């Protein structure tokens, strides 16, 4: 099955809110995410949200596959994916605590 067909099936099961899980990005279930899978699923999610009149906020700040692929082998392992997510979450929490993120405004 092609990535396009598989990602269509995955798009039907993407969460409406929150981050997309690793397994949804791993369209062919081979245990890694390729850049093709990553961008296809992310674009499908953006399209799904736009059709529901709920465009993704901060889409311009969404991480790029290349920044997540630490060893630059063209594939994201579950470990790379989770490490990136954890680091991003920690940075967001740090920025919020310093009044630099989501709704804190200038204080």
mmCIF file of C-alpha atoms in Angstrom:
data_model
loop_
_atom_site.group_PDB
_atom_site.id
_atom_site.type_symbol
_atom_site.label_atom_id
_atom_site.label_comp_id
_atom_site.label_asym_id
_atom_site.label_seq_id
_atom_site.Cartn_x
_atom_site.Cartn_y
_atom_site.Cartn_z
ATOM 1 C CA UNK A 1 0.000 0.000 0.000
ATOM 2 C CA UNK A 2 1.372 3.447 -0.897
ATOM 3 C CA UNK A 3 2.085 6.180 1.650
ATOM 4 C CA UNK A 4 -0.736 8.263 0.139
ATOM 5 C CA UNK A 5 -3.310 5.488 0.606
ATOM 6 C CA UNK A 6 -2.040 4.574 4.070
ATOM 7 C CA UNK A 7 -1.940 8.183 5.236
ATOM 8 C CA UNK A 8 -5.529 8.678 4.046
ATOM 9 C CA UNK A 9 -6.551 5.828 6.329
ATOM 10 C CA UNK A 10 -4.457 7.270 9.170
ATOM 11 C CA UNK A 11 -5.962 10.743 8.647
ATOM 12 C CA UNK A 12 -9.360 9.301 9.438
ATOM 13 C CA UNK A 13 -8.075 8.437 12.923
ATOM 14 C CA UNK A 14 -5.987 11.514 13.747
ATOM 15 C CA UNK A 15 -6.830 13.172 17.050
ATOM 16 C CA UNK A 16 -8.744 16.454 16.761
ATOM 17 C CA UNK A 17 -6.625 18.028 19.475
ATOM 18 C CA UNK A 18 -3.135 17.614 20.779
ATOM 19 C CA UNK A 19 -0.015 16.153 19.250
ATOM 20 C CA UNK A 20 -0.076 13.462 16.614
ATOM 21 C CA UNK A 21 1.196 10.156 18.074
ATOM 22 C CA UNK A 22 4.240 8.352 16.648
ATOM 23 C CA UNK A 23 2.122 5.450 15.376
ATOM 24 C CA UNK A 24 -0.016 7.801 13.286
ATOM 25 C CA UNK A 25 3.094 9.175 11.566
ATOM 26 C CA UNK A 26 4.497 5.662 11.003
ATOM 27 C CA UNK A 27 2.078 5.010 8.165
ATOM 28 C CA UNK A 28 3.603 1.730 6.972
ATOM 29 C CA UNK A 29 4.199 0.431 10.522
ATOM 30 C CA UNK A 30 7.903 -0.267 9.981
ATOM 31 C CA UNK A 31 8.949 1.315 13.282
ATOM 32 C CA UNK A 32 10.394 4.522 11.807
ATOM 33 C CA UNK A 33 9.022 7.712 10.269
ATOM 34 C CA UNK A 34 10.353 8.927 6.918
ATOM 35 C CA UNK A 35 10.169 12.576 5.892
ATOM 36 C CA UNK A 36 7.519 11.599 3.317
ATOM 37 C CA UNK A 37 5.339 10.032 6.027
ATOM 38 C CA UNK A 38 5.945 12.936 8.413
ATOM 39 C CA UNK A 39 4.972 15.732 6.020
ATOM 40 C CA UNK A 40 2.069 13.802 4.480
ATOM 41 C CA UNK A 41 0.452 13.080 7.852
ATOM 42 C CA UNK A 42 1.114 16.614 9.124
ATOM 43 C CA UNK A 43 -0.425 18.116 5.975
ATOM 44 C CA UNK A 44 -3.406 15.751 6.267
ATOM 45 C CA UNK A 45 -3.910 16.919 9.864
ATOM 46 C CA UNK A 46 -3.761 20.579 8.811
ATOM 47 C CA UNK A 47 -6.287 19.923 6.036
ATOM 48 C CA UNK A 48 -8.574 18.034 8.424
ATOM 49 C CA UNK A 49 -8.488 20.901 10.921
ATOM 50 C CA UNK A 50 -9.073 23.551 8.231
ATOM 51 C CA UNK A 51 -12.155 21.670 6.975
ATOM 52 C CA UNK A 52 -13.542 21.844 10.516
ATOM 53 C CA UNK A 53 -12.859 25.615 10.622
ATOM 54 C CA UNK A 54 -10.227 24.977 13.284
ATOM 55 C CA UNK A 55 -6.930 25.878 11.608
ATOM 56 C CA UNK A 56 -3.860 24.767 13.513
ATOM 57 C CA UNK A 57 -2.466 27.572 15.611
ATOM 58 C CA UNK A 58 1.258 28.142 15.367
ATOM 59 C CA UNK A 59 1.516 25.975 12.243
ATOM 60 C CA UNK A 60 4.385 28.192 11.110
ATOM 61 C CA UNK A 61 6.291 27.142 14.236
ATOM 62 C CA UNK A 62 5.698 23.424 13.720
ATOM 63 C CA UNK A 63 8.912 21.409 13.909
ATOM 64 C CA UNK A 64 10.625 20.347 10.728
ATOM 65 C CA UNK A 65 11.496 16.695 10.179
ATOM 66 C CA UNK A 66 15.148 17.612 9.715
ATOM 67 C CA UNK A 67 15.377 19.190 13.182
ATOM 68 C CA UNK A 68 13.959 16.034 14.754
ATOM 69 C CA UNK A 69 16.260 13.615 12.896
ATOM 70 C CA UNK A 70 19.233 13.878 15.252
ATOM 71 C CA UNK A 71 21.484 11.345 13.515
ATOM 72 C CA UNK A 72 20.525 12.647 10.039
ATOM 73 C CA UNK A 73 19.773 9.191 8.626
ATOM 74 C CA UNK A 74 16.484 10.284 7.034
ATOM 75 C CA UNK A 75 14.380 8.318 9.530
ATOM 76 C CA UNK A 76 12.888 9.133 12.912
ATOM 77 C CA UNK A 77 12.961 6.390 15.483
ATOM 78 C CA UNK A 78 10.458 6.401 18.311
ATOM 79 C CA UNK A 79 13.308 7.455 20.622
ATOM 80 C CA UNK A 80 14.253 10.475 18.468
ATOM 81 C CA UNK A 81 10.593 11.427 18.164
ATOM 82 C CA UNK A 82 9.928 11.181 21.910
ATOM 83 C CA UNK A 83 13.170 12.965 22.859
ATOM 84 C CA UNK A 84 12.293 15.869 20.571
ATOM 85 C CA UNK A 85 8.757 16.085 21.957
ATOM 86 C CA UNK A 86 10.024 16.018 25.546
ATOM 87 C CA UNK A 87 12.617 18.725 24.845
ATOM 88 C CA UNK A 88 10.021 20.897 23.094
ATOM 89 C CA UNK A 89 7.579 20.475 25.991
ATOM 90 C CA UNK A 90 10.280 21.392 28.515
ATOM 91 C CA UNK A 91 11.210 24.488 26.489
ATOM 92 C CA UNK A 92 7.550 25.535 26.290
ATOM 93 C CA UNK A 93 7.127 25.148 30.048
ATOM 94 C CA UNK A 94 10.298 27.155 30.662
ATOM 95 C CA UNK A 95 9.112 29.928 28.327
ATOM 96 C CA UNK A 96 5.692 30.059 29.999
ATOM 97 C CA UNK A 97 7.318 30.294 33.425
ATOM 98 C CA UNK A 98 9.370 33.236 32.175
ATOM 99 C CA UNK A 99 6.262 34.944 30.767
ATOM 100 C CA UNK A 100 7.310 34.378 27.173
ATOM 101 C CA UNK A 101 4.609 32.021 25.957
ATOM 102 C CA UNK A 102 0.947 31.280 25.435
ATOM 103 C CA UNK A 103 -1.158 33.917 27.040
ATOM 104 C CA UNK A 104 1.279 35.303 29.565
ATOM 105 C CA UNK A 105 1.711 38.568 27.685
ATOM 106 C CA UNK A 106 4.208 41.193 28.704
ATOM 107 C CA UNK A 107 4.513 41.198 32.468
#
